[in-house]
Each structure stands twice: as C-alpha cells, then as structure tokens.
CSV table of C-alpha atoms in Angstrom, one decimal:
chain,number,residue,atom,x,y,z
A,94,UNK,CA,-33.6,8.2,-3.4
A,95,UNK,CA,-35.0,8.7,-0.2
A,96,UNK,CA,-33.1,9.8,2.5
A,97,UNK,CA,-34.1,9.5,6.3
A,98,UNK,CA,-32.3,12.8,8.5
A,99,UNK,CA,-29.6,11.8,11.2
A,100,UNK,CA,-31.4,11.2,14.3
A,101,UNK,CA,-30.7,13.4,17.2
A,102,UNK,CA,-29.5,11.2,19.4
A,103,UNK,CA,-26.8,10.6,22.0
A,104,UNK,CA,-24.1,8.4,20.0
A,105,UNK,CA,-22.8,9.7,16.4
A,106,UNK,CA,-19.2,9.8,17.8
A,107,UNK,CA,-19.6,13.1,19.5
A,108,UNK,CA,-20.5,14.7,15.5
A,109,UNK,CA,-23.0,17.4,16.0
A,110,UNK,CA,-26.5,17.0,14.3
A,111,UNK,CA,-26.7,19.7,11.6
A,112,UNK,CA,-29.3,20.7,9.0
A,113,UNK,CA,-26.9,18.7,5.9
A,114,UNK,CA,-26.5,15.5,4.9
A,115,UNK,CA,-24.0,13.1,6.6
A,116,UNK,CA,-21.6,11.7,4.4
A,117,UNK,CA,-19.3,8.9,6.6
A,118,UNK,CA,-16.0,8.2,5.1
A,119,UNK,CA,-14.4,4.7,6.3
A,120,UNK,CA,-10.5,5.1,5.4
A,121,UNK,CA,-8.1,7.8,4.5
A,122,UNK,CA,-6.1,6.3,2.1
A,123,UNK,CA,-5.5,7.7,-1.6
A,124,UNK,CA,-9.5,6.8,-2.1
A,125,UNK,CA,-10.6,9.1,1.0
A,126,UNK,CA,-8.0,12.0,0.4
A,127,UNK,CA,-9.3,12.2,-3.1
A,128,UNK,CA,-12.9,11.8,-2.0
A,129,UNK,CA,-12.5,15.0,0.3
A,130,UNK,CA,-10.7,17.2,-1.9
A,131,UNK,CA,-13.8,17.0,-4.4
A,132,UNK,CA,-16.6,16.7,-2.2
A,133,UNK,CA,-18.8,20.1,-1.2
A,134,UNK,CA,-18.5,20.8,1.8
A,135,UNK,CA,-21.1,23.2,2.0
A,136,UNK,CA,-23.4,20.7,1.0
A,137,UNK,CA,-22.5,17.8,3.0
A,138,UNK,CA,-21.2,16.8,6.9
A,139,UNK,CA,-18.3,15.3,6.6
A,140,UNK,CA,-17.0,12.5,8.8
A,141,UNK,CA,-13.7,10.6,8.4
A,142,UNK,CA,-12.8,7.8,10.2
A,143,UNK,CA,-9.5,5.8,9.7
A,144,UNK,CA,-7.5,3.2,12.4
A,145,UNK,CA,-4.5,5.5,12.1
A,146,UNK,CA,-4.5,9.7,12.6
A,147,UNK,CA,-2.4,9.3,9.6
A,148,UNK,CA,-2.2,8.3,5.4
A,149,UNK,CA,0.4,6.1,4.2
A,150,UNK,CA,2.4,6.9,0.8
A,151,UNK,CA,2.7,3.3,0.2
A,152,UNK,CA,4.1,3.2,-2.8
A,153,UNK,CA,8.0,4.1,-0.8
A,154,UNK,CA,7.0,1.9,2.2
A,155,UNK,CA,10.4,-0.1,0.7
A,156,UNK,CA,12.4,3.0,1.0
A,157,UNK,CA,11.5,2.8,5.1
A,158,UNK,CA,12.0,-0.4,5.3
A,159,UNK,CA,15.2,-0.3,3.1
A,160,UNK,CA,16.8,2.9,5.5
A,161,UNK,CA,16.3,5.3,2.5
A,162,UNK,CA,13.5,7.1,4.3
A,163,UNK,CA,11.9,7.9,7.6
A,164,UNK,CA,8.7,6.9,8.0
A,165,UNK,CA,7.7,10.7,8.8
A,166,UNK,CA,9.0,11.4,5.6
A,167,UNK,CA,5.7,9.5,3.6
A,168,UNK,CA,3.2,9.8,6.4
A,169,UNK,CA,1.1,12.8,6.7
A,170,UNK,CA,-1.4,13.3,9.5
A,171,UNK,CA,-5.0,13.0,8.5
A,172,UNK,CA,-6.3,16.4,10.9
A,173,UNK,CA,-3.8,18.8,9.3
A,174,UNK,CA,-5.3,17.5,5.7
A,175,UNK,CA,-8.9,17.7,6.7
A,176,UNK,CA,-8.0,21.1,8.4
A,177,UNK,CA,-7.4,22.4,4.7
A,178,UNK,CA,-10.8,21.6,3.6
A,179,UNK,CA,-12.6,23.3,6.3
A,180,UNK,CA,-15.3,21.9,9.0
A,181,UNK,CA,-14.3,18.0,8.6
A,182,UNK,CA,-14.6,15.5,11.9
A,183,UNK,CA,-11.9,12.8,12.0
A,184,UNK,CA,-12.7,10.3,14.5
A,185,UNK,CA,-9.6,7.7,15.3
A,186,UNK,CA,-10.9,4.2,15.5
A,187,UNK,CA,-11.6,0.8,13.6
A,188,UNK,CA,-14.8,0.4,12.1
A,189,UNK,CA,-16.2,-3.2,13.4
A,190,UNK,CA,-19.3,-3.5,11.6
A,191,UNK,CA,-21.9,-1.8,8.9
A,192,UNK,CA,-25.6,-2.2,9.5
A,193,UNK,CA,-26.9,-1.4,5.8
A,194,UNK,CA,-30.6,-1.3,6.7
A,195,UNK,CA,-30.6,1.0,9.4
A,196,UNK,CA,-27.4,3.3,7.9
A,197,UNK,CA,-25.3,2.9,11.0
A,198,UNK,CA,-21.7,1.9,11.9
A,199,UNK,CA,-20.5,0.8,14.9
A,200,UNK,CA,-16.7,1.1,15.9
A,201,UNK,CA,-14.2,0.8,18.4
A,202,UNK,CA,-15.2,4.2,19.9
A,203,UNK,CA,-19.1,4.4,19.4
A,204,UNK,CA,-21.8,4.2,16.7
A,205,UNK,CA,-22.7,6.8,14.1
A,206,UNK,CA,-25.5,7.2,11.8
A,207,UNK,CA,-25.5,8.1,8.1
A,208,UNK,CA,-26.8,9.1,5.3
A,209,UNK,CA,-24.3,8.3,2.4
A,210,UNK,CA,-21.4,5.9,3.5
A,211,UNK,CA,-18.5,5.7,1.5
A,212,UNK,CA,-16.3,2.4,2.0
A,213,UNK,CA,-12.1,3.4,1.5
A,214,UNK,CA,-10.7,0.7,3.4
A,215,UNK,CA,-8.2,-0.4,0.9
A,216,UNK,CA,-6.4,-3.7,1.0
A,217,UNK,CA,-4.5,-6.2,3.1
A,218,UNK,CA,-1.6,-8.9,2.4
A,219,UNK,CA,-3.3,-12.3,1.1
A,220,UNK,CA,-1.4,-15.1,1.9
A,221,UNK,CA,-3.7,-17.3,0.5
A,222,UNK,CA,-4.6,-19.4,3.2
A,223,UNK,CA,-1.3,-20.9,4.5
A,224,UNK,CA,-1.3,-19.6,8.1
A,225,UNK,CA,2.1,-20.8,8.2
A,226,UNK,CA,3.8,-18.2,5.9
A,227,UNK,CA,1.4,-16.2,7.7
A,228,UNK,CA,2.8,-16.4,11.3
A,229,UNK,CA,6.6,-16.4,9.7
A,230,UNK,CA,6.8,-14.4,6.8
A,231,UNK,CA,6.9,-10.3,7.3
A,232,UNK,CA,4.6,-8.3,4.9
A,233,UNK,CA,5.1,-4.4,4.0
A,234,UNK,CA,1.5,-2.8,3.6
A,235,UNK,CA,2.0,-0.7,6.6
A,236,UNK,CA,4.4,1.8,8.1
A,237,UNK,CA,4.6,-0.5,11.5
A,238,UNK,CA,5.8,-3.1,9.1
A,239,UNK,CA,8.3,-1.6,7.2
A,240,UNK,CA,10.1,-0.6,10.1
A,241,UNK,CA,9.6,-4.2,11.4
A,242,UNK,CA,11.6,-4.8,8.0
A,243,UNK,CA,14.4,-2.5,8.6
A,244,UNK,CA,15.0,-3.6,11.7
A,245,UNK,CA,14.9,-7.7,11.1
A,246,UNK,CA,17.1,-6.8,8.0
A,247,UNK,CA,20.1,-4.8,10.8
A,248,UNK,CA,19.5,-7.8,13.4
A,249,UNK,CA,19.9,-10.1,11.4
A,250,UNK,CA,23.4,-8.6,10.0
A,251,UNK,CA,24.3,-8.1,13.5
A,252,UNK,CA,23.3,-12.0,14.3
A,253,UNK,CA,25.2,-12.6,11.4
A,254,UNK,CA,28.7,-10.9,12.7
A,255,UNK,CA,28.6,-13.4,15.8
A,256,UNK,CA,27.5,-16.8,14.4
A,257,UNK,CA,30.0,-19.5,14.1
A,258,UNK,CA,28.0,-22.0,12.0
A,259,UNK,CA,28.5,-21.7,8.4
A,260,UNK,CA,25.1,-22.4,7.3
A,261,UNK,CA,23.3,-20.9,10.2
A,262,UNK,CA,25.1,-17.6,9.3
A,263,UNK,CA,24.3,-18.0,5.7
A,264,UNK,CA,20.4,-18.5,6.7
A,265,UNK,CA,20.8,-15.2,8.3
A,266,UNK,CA,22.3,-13.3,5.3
A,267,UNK,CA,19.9,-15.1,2.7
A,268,UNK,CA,16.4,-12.8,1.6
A,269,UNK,CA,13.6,-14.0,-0.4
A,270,UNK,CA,11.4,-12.0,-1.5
A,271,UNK,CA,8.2,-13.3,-2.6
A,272,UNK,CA,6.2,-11.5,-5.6
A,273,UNK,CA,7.4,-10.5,-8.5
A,274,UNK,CA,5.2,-7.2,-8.4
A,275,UNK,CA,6.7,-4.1,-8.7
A,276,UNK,CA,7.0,-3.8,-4.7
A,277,UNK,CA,9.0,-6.8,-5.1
A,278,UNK,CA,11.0,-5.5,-7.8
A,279,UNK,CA,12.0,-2.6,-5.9
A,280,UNK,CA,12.8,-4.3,-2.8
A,281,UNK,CA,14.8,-6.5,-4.4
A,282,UNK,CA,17.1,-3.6,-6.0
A,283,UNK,CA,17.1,-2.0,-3.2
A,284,UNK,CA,18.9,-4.2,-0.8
A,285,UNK,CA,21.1,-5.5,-4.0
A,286,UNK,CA,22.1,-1.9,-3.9
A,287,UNK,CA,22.5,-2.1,-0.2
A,288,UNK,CA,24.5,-4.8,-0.5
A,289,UNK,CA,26.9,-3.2,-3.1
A,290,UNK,CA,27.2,0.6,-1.4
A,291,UNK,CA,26.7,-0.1,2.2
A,292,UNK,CA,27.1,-3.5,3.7
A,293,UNK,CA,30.2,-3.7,2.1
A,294,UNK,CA,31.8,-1.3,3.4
A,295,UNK,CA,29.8,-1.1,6.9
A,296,UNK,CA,30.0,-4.8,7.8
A,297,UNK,CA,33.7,-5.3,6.7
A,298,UNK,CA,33.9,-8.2,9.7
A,299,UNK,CA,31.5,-10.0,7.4
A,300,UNK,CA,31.9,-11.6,4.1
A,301,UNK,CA,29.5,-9.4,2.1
A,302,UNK,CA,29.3,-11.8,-1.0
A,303,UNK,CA,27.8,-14.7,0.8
A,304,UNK,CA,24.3,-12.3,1.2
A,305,UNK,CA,21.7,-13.4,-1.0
A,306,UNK,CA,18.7,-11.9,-2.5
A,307,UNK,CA,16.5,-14.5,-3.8
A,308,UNK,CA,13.2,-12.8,-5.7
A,309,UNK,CA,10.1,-15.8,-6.1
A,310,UNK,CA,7.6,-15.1,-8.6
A,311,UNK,CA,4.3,-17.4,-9.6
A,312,UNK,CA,3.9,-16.5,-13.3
A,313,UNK,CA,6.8,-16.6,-15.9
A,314,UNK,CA,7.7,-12.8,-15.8
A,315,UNK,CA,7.9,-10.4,-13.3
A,316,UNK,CA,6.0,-7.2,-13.6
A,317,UNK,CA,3.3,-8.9,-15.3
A,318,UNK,CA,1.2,-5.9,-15.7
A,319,UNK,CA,3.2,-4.2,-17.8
A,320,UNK,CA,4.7,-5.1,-21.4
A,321,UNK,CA,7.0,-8.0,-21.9
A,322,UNK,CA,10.0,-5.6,-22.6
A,323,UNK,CA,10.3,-4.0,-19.8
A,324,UNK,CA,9.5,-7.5,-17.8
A,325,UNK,CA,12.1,-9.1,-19.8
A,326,UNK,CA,15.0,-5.6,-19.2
A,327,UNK,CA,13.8,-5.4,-15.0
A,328,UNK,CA,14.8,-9.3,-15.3
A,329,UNK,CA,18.0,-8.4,-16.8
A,330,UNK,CA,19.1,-5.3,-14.3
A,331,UNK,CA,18.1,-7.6,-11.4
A,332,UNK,CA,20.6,-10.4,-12.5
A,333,UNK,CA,23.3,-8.2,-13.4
A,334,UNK,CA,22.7,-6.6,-9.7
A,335,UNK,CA,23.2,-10.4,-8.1
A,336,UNK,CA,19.8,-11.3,-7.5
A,337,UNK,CA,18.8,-14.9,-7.9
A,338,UNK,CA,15.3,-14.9,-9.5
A,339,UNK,CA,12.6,-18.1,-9.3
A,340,UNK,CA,9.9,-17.8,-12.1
A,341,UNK,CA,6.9,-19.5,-12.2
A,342,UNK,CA,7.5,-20.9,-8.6
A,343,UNK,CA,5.2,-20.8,-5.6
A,344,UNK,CA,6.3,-21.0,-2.1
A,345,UNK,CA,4.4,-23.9,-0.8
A,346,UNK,CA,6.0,-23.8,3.3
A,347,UNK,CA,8.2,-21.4,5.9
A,348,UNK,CA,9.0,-22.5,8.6
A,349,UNK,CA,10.8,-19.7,9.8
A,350,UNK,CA,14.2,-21.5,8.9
A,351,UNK,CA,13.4,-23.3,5.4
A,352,UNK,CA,11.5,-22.2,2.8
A,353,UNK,CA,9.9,-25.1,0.3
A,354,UNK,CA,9.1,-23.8,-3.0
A,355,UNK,CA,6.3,-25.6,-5.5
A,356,UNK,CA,9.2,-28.3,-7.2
A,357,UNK,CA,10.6,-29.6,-4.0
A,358,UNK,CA,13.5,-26.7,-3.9
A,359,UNK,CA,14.7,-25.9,-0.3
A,360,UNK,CA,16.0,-22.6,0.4
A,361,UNK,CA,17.3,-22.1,4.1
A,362,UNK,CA,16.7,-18.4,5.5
A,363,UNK,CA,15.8,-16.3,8.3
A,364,UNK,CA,14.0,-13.7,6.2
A,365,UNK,CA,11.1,-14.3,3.9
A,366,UNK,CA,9.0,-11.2,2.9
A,367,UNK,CA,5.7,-11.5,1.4
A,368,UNK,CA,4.3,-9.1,-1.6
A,369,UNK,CA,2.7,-11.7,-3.4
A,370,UNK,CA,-0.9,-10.4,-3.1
A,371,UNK,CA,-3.4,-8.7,-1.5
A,372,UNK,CA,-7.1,-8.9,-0.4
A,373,UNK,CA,-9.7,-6.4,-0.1
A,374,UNK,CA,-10.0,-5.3,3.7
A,375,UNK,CA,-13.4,-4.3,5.0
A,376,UNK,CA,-15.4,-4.5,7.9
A,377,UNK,CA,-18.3,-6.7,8.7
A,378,UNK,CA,-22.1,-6.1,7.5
A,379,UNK,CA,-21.2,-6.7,3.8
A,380,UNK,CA,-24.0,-8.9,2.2
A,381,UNK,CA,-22.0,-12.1,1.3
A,382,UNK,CA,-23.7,-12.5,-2.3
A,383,UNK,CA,-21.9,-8.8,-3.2
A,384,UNK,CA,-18.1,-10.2,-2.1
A,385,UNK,CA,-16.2,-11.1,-5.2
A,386,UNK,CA,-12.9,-13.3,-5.5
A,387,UNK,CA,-10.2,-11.2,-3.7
A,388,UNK,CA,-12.8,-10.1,-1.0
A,389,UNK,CA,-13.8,-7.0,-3.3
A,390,UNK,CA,-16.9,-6.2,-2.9
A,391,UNK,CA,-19.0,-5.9,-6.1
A,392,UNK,CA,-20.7,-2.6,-7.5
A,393,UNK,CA,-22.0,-1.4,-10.1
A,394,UNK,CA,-21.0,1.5,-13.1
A,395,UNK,CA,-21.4,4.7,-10.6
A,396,UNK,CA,-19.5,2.9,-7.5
A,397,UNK,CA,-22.7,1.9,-5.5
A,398,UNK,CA,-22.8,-1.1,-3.9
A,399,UNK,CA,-26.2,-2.4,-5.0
A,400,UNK,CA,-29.1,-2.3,-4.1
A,401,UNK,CA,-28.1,0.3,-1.1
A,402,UNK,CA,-27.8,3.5,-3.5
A,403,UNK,CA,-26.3,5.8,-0.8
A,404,UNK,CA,-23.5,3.5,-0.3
A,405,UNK,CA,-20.5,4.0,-2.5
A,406,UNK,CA,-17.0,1.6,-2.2
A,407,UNK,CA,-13.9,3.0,-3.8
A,408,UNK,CA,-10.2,1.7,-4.0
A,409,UNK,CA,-8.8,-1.6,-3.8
A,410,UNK,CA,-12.3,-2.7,-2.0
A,411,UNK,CA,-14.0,-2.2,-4.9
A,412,UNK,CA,-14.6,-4.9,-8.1
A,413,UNK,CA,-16.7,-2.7,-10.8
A,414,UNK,CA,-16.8,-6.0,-13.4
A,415,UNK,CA,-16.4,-4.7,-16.6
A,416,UNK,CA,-16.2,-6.5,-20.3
A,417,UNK,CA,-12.7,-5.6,-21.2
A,418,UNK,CA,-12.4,-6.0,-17.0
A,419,UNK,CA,-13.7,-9.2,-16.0
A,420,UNK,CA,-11.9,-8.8,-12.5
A,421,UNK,CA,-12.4,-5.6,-11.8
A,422,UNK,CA,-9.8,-2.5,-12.3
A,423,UNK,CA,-6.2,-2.7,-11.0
A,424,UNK,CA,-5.6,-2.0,-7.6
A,425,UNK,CA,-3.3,1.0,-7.8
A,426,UNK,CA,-3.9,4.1,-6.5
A,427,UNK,CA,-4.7,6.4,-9.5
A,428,UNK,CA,-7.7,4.0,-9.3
A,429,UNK,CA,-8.8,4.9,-6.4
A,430,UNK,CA,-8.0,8.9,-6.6
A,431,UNK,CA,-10.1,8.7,-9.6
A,432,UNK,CA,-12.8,6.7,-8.0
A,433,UNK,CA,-12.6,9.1,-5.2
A,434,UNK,CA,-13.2,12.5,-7.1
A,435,UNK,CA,-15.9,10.4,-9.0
A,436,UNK,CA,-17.6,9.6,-5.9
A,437,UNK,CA,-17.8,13.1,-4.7
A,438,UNK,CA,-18.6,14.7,-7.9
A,439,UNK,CA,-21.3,12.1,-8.3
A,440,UNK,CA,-22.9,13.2,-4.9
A,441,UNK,CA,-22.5,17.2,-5.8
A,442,UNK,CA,-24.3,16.7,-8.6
A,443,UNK,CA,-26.9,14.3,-7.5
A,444,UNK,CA,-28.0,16.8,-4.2
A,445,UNK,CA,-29.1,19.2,-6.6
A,446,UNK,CA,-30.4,17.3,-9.4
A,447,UNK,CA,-31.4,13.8,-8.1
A,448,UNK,CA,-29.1,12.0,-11.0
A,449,UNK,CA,-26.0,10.6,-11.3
A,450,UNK,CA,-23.8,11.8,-13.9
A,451,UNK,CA,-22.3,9.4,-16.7
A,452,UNK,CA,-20.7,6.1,-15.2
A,453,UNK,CA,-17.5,5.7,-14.2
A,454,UNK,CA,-14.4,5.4,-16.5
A,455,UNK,CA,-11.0,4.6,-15.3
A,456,UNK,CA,-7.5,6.5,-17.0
A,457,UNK,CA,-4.8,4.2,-17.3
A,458,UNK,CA,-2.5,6.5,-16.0
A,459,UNK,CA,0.5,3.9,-17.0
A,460,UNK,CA,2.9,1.7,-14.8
A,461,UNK,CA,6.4,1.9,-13.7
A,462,UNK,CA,8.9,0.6,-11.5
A,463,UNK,CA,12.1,1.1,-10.5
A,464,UNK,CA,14.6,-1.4,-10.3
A,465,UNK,CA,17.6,0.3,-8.4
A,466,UNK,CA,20.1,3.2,-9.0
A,467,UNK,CA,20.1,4.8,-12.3
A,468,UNK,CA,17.3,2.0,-13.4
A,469,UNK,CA,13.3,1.9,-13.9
A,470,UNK,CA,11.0,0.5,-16.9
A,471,UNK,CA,7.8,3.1,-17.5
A,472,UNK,CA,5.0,2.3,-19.6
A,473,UNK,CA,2.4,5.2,-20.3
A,474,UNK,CA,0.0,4.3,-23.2
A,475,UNK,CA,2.5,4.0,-26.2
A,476,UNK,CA,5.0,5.4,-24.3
A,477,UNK,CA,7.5,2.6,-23.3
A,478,UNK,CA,11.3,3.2,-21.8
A,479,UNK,CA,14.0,2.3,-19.2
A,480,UNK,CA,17.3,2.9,-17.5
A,481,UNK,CA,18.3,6.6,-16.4
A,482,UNK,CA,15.6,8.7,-17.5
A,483,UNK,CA,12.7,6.2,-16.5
A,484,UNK,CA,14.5,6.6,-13.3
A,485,UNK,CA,14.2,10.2,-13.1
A,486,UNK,CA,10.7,10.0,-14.1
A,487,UNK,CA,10.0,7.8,-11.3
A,488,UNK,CA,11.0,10.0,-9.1
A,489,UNK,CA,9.9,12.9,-10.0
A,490,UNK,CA,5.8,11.6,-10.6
A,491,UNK,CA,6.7,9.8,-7.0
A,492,UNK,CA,8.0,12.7,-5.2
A,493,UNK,CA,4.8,15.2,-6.5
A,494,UNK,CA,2.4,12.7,-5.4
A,495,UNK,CA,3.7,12.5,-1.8
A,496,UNK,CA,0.8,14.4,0.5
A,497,UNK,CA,2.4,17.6,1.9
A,498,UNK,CA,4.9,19.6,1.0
A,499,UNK,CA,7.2,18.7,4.2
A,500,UNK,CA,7.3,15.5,3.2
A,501,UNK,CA,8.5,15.9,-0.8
A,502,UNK,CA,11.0,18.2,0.6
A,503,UNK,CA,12.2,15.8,3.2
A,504,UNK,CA,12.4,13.0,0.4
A,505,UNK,CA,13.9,15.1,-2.1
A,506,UNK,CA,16.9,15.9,0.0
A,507,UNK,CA,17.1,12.4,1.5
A,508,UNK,CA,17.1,10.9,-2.3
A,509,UNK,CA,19.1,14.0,-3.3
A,510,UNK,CA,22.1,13.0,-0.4
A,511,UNK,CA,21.8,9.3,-1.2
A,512,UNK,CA,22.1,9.6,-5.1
A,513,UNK,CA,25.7,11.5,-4.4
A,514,UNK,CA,26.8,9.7,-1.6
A,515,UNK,CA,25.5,6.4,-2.0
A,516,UNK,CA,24.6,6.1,1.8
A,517,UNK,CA,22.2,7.2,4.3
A,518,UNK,CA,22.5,7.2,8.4
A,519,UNK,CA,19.2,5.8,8.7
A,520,UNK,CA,19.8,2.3,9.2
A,521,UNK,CA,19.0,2.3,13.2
A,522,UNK,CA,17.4,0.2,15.0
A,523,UNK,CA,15.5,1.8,17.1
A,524,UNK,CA,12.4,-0.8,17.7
A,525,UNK,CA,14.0,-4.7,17.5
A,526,UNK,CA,11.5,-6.6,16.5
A,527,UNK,CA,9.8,-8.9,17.5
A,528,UNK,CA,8.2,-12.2,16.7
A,529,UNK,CA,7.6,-14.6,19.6
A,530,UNK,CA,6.2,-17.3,16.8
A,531,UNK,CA,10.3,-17.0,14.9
A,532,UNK,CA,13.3,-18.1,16.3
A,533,UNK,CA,16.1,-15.5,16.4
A,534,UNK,CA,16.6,-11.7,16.3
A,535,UNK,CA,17.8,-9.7,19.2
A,536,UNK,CA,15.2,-9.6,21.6
C-alpha cells in the first residue's frame, strides 16, 4: 500500500508535520480508547478528534438519568487519557465530511490530512423515520440527555403535586418506556425501584400508586439477545416490581400527550423515552454502495472499508458481514474494544512487515442486565444465572470497566450508600428542561 506523506501545509488543525505516519482517529468512544491504548506511538502521529473533550460510559447513562449517579461520575476527559499514552493531539470539533481520494477531513475547526483514518463514531437513536416520536419522545445515548431525563422525570412529579385534573395528573405520573433492550430493562427497574424507596416516601402529598411504568417492546420477549430463561425471569422481576409490559407492540404515534401503539391501544402520558434502536452515526464522504441497513458502513475481514486500505471503521459504525453474522456483529462495546486493539495491532504489524495479520474474530464476551435491586440475568457462554449474585456480577464487571480510577471510586461509594440506604440526594434539578416542541414542564 502506498502511502503519499502529509503535506506541509498551513491547515492540519494546528498538528505539526513530523517524519511518521498520521493516523486520524474520528471518535473517542470504547472503539477509539481501545484503538490508543494498542497503537505504537513511536511509530505513528496520533490525532484524536471527538465533538465532546470527553468519553461516555454509556452503559450507566440510566443511573444519571435515574439520580443514582452524577454525570462526572462516568465521564472521563479525553486529554487526561491521551496524556497517559504520551505525545497524542486531541482536537475538539465535529467531523463534517471525509474526502477518501485525497485523504483529508474537514471539520468544524479546520481540515487535516492523513494517512490511515480510523472511523469510531459510534451510533445514534433510530427512530425509524417517524419525526413525530422524534420531536416528542426523549432518547438516552448521551450525557446531555440523561440529565434531560432526570430532570423531565422531578418536573414532572412536581407538575404532578399541583394539578387538579385527575387524568391530566395521571399523564404526568405515567412512563413508557420504549425497547425492551437491556437499557430498557434497567430503566424500567430502576424508576420501579424509585417508585418503591423514594417517591413514596419523598412525595407523600402525592398518591405514589397511581405512577406507572409502562415498558413497550416489538418482539415477543425482552432481552432478545440473550437466552429465553433469562428473557422469560427479567419478565417476571419486572411484573412483580409493578411494571406493566407490552410485547410484540410497536408505537406507531406521540403526540406528546397520547401515545398509539400498533393494535389501536392509547396510552395518555407526558413521558415517553425511546431505546428502541439505534443507527450507525458517521459523517459525510462515505461512498453510498458501502452503507448497509442500519447506516453501518460495510468492511471487510481486517476492518477496512474497501477498496480504501488505509481506512479502517470500528464500533457500532461498522457491519463486517459474516456467515454465522449476516448483519454484522452486535453493537456492544466489547465489540468495539476488540475491534479497536485489532485495528492498532493490525497497523503495528503492517509498518514493519507490509501484511495484515489474520482477520478479525470477535469474543462473545456474554450479556447481562440488571433488572433492579438484588436482581440481574448473566449469560457468559454456558454460563447462565440470575437474582443476587448476577447482580453482584453486574456490578462488579461494570464498575472495572468504568475509565479512571476517580470515577469507579466515585460509583462504588455512590452504589455502596444507595444499596444500604436505599436513597440518594441526587435527584436535583439543576438544568429544567426544555422542549419548546412539548407542552408542559417547568420552564
């Protein structure tokens, strides 16, 4: 593979021109952490560039948006990570578009060249074309949108407190959740323990048993990615917890005040919150003929996006269509932490010997979920169990894969205080929010 040298010219986002090849990472989620760790950085220039100066832990974005966490507490900021692995740029902006042919980006701050490019961008919520949901609903792949969450769920309770209208006050204290996933799951256990340990006692003016937690799922189990046991007990703990669960329903409108689900079911509510899917997110300049279903873009055994051999995607972005995976690996983030060291061991080994080491193979690493205090289902290879000690192990493989050790310490204490005192003092709400396109909430 030939390889034309940066050219010394006035742009390149302020990076100096050195004697080592470029390597431009777009993202720094799980994909682009991993991708750093492993690459040689005595081999390489590295650049990162990400829309946030931060990474996401998003697997407890629920926990911020529940009041279990602070957001601090599972964001870590990208320069004191890069800062580890020694002469790194981090450039803060959005990456508008890729030109392939001549190995440049342009973004939101300036252009820079390249001479491998690796695309991290992740994934956003897919609300599969109904604009409507779009506009109303509230989604959680973000930290700006979890405390969005937290605070619609406290307004809504205050809002609550001083209506007089029986149904309009019921609308108010009425969440669906749509996706049966495990983010759904977890949400949904979470607020049901809300309800139970907190609201009860904090919002004694209000009649605590007319909140509802309604969970809407499209196929005829929730968790479908893991075994029908454990769908069939998270099922189970979630309607012994009070939650009112809609299988193989799909919400066809929201309105903001109604929701209509697929069979002509009307469910009046102020709160709908969307985890029913998600889309690859990347900028422009992909070729159209490489963008699967789901907006992943399409490459082949060694992550490349083909034909352009020094471009690599990783992460939810990418589909690598497979036999046995017709529709690409899951889009979890063991995926892309493994496609991530693979990337940058790839590139190690190809500067010095011009070949690309055996093709990519992805670990299941196993799924779990928890579904509320003292509850979880795990499944890892054969290994398949629930209730206390899946809970545990939930936490404990959640709280080592938090970046930093700040952070584990911080959630380890806040889930340490919680578990014994069944509360937290985080439920403030210190942004409103705000959606000009809704009716309601406190302005």
């Amino acid at each position: 593979m030939e390889l034309n040298k940066t050219d010394n010219t006035s742009d390149n986002l302020n990076v100096p021109n050195i004697n080592r090849p470029r390597v431009v990472i777009i993202g720094g989620g799980f994909g682009g952490l991993s991708l750093i760790k492993y690459l040689d950085k005595k081999k390489f220039q590295i650049v990162l560039i990400d829309k946030h100066n931060y990474h996401t832990f998003q697997p407890l974005l629920y926990q911020v948006a529940t009041g279990a966490l602070e957001p601090d507490s599972i964001a870590y900021p990208l320069r004191r990570y890069v800062k580890k692995y020694g002469d790194i740029h981090f450039r803060l902006g959005v990456v508008e578009n890729i030109d392939t042919k001549n190995n440049q980006i342009r973004t939101s701050i300036g252009d820079i060249s390249y001479e491998y490019l690796i695309i991290a961008t992740g994934s956003k919520t897919n609300y599969f074309g109904n604009k409507e949901i779009e506009e109303n609903a509230v989604s959680m792949k973000s930290v700006p949108n979890a405390l969005d969450l937290r605070s619609l769920i406290l307004e809504n309770l205050e809002l609550a407190i001083l209506q007089t209208n029986h149904e309009k006050r019921n609308a108010l204290l009425h969440f669906v959740i749509v996706g049966g996933g495990p983010t759904g799951v977890e949400l949904a256990g979470a607020l049901a323990d809300l309800k139970k340990y907190v609201f009860r006692e904090e919002y004694h003016d209000l009649n605590i048993d007319n909140l509802q937690i309604t969970l809407v799922e499209g196929s005829d189990r929730l968790l479908h990615a893991m075994n029908k046991k454990s769908s069939k007990a998270t099922y189970d703990a979630l309607k012994k917890l009070g939650v009112n669960i809609h299988l193989n329903s799909i919400i066809k409108k929201y309105d903001g005040d109604k929701v209509v689900i697929g069979g002509g079911d009307e469910l009046m509510t102020k709160n709908v919150i969307w985890t029913a899917g998600v889309l690859g997110d990347h900028p422009e300049g992909i070729d159209q003929e490489l963008l699967l279903p789901g907006n992943r873009i399409k490459v082949d055994a060694y992550c490349r996006m083909m034909p352009y051999e020094n471009i690599f995607i990783i992460g939810d972005v990418a589909c690598m269509q497979l036999d046995d995976l017709p529709r690409g690996h899951p889009m979890v983030a063991p995926g892309a932490i493994q496609m991530g060291e693979y990337v940058a061991k790839s590139l190690n080994t190809y500067y010095y010997h011009q070949k690309l080491p055996a093709k990519f193979k992805y670990k299941d690493k196993g799924s779990m979920s928890t579904i509320g205090r003292n509850k979880a289902v795990v499944n890892i290879g054969r290994l398949k169990f629930k209730g206390a000690f899946a809970w545990f192990t939930w936490l404990f493989i959640h709280l080592m894969s938090i970046v930093g050790f700040r952070n584990r310490l911080i959630v380890f204490v806040s889930w340490f205080q919680s578990y014994f005192t069944n509360n937290t003092a985080l439920r403030l709400i210190i942004r409103p929010f705000v959606n000009n396109k809704r009716k309601g909430g406190l302005g």
